[in-house]
XYZ file of C-alpha atoms in Angstrom:
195
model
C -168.483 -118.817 -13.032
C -169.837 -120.868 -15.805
C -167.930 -118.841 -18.410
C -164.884 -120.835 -18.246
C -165.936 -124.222 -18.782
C -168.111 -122.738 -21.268
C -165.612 -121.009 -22.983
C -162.899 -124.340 -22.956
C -165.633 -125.949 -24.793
C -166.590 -123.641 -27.124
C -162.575 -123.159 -27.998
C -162.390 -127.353 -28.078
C -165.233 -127.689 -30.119
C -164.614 -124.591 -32.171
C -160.853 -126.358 -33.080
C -162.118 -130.012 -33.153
C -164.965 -129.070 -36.065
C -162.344 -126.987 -38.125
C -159.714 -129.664 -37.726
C -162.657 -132.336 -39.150
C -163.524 -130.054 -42.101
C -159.588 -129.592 -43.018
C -159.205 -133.583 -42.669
C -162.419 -134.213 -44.909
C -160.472 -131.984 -47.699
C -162.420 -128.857 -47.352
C -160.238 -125.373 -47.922
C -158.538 -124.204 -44.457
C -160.287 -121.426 -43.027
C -158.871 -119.868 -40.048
C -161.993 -119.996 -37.141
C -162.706 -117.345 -34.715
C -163.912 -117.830 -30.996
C -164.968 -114.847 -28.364
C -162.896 -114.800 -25.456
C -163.967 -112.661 -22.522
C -161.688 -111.242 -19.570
C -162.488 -113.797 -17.088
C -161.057 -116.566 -19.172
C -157.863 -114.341 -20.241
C -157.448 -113.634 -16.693
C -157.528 -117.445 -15.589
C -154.065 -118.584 -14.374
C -153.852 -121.553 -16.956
C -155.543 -119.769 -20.310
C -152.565 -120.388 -22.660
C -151.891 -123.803 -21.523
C -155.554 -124.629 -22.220
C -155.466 -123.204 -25.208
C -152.166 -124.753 -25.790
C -153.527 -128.351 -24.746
C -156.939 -127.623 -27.030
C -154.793 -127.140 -29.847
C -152.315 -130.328 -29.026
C -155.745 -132.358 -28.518
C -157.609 -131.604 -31.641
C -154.025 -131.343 -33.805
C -155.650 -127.912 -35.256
C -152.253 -125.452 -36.229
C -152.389 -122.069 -34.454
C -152.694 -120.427 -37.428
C -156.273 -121.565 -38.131
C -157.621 -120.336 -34.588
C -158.194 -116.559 -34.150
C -159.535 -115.509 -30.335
C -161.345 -112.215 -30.197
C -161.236 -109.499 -27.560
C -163.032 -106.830 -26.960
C -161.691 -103.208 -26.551
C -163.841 -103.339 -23.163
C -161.835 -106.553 -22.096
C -158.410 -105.100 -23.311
C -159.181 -102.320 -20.324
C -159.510 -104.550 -18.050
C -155.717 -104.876 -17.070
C -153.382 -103.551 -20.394
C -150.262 -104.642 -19.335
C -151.492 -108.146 -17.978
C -153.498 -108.410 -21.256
C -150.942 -107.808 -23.266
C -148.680 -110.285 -22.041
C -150.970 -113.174 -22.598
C -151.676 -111.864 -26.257
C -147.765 -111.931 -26.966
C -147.827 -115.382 -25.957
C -150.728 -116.766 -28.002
C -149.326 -114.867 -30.861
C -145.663 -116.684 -30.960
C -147.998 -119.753 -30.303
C -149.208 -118.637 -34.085
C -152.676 -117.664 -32.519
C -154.164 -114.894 -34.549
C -155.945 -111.955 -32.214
C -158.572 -110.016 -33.299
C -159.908 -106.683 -32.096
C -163.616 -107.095 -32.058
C -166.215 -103.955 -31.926
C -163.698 -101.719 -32.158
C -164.822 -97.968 -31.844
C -166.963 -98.493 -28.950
C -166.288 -98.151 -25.458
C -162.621 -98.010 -24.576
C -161.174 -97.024 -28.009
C -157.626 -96.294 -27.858
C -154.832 -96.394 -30.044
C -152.412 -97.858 -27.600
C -154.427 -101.133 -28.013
C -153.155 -101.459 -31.335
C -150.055 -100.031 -30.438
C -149.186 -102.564 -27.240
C -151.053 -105.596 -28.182
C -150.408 -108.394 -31.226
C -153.460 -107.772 -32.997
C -154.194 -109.454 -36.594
C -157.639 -108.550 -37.084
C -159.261 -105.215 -36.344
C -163.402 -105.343 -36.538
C -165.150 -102.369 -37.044
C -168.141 -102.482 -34.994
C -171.458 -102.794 -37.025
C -172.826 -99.466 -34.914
C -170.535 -97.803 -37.267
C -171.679 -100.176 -40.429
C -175.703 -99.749 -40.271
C -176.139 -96.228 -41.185
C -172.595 -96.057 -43.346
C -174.509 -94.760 -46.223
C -176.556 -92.144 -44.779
C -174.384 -90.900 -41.887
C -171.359 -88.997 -42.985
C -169.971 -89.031 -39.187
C -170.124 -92.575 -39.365
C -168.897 -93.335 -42.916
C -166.213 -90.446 -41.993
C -165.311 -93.229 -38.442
C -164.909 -95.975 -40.889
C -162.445 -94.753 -43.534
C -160.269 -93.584 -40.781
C -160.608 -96.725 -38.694
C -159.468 -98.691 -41.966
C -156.830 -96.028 -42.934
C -155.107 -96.562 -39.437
C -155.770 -100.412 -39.870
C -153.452 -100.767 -43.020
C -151.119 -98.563 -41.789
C -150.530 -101.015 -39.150
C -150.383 -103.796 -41.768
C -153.278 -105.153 -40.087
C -156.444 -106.847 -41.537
C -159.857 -104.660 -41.341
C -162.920 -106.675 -40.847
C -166.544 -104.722 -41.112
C -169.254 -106.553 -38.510
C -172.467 -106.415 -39.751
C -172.863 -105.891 -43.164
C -176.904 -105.922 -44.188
C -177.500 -104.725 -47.652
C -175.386 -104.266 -50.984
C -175.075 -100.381 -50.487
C -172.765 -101.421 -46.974
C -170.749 -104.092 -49.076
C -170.294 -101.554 -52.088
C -168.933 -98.874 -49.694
C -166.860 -100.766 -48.214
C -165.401 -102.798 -50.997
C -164.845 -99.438 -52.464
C -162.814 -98.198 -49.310
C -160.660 -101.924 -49.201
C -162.077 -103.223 -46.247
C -160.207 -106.549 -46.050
C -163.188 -108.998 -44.642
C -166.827 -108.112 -44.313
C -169.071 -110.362 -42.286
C -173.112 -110.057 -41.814
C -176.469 -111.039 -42.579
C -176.052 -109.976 -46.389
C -173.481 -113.547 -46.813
C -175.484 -115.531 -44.222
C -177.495 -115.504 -40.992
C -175.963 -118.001 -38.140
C -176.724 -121.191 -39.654
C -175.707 -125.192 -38.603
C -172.555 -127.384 -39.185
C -174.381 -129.324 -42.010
C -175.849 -125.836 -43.725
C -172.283 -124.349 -43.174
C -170.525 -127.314 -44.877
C -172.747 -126.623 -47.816
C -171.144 -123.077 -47.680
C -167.918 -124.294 -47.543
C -168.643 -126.753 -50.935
C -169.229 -123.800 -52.784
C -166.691 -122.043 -54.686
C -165.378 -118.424 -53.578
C -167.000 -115.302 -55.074
């Protein structure tokens, strides 16, 4: 049962930091925090999220929640409702690992998503396995169809990044940019200028 009053302050401190680094003058960057079904499923999730946001003063549009396809199964239609509601909050949703598990296009049908992440199973072996790199053209051609941004999860090496820059993956995250690193190393990141 510790995941909830885990997760509020993860989502608190999450929004509090990104608020501090907007007030100190650095760029807005929208932040991302894990959510998983047992808070979504909690009676009061939007008004805590609601009340995180009013607490911290961070805008909506600068917090994005991810969910898993395995937590979208969970209950669709109860899902889904909650999702509509963050999103006219202004709550961007992303669709993390997706591929795995419970893939199925009715997720991005029925629910608000933003942000679809290709899981990095499909990203490690992109330039050797033509299965895989076949997965990931067709997960991003379906992605901007939908008008919705693609983000590759685990990116290692420069081959990865040059195959997908080359197929217009939107956002690319992994170990190639930076491992997980502190507040004070990340402000350093956020000093310098955008490649």
């Amino acid at each position: 049962g510790l995941i909830i009053p885990i997760g509020e302050w993860v989502l608190r401190t999450a929004c509090r930091q990104n608020k501090l680094w907007q007030d100190a003058g650095y760029q807005p960057i929208r932040v991302s925090v894990n959510i998983s079904a047992v808070q979504l499923m909690q009676e009061n999730f939007i008004d805590m999220v609601s009340d995180v946001l009013r607490e911290t003063n961070l805008s909506p549009e600068y917090l994005e929640l991810e969910i898993t396809e395995s937590v979208a199964a969970k209950n669709p239609e109860f899902i889904s409702s909650i999702l509509y509601k963050l999103k006219e909050m202004g709550v961007h949703i992303a669709l993390d690992d997706f591929g795995t598990g419970y893939s199925s296009l009715n997720y991005l049908k029925n629910f608000p998503i933003n942000n679809l992440k290709i899981d990095k199973s499909f990203i490690q072996d992109i330039d050797t396995n033509s299965t895989n790199a076949s997965i990931v053209t067709i997960i991003l051609t379906i992605g901007h169809s939908l008008k919705l941004n693609v983000t590759a999860e685990g990116v290692e090496n420069e081959i990865q990044y040059d195959i997908l820059k080359k197929e217009c993956c939107d956002l690319i995250q992994g170990f190639l940019f930076s491992k997980p690193v502190s507040k004070k190393e990340f402000e350093l990141l956020l000093k310098k200028p955008a490649d």
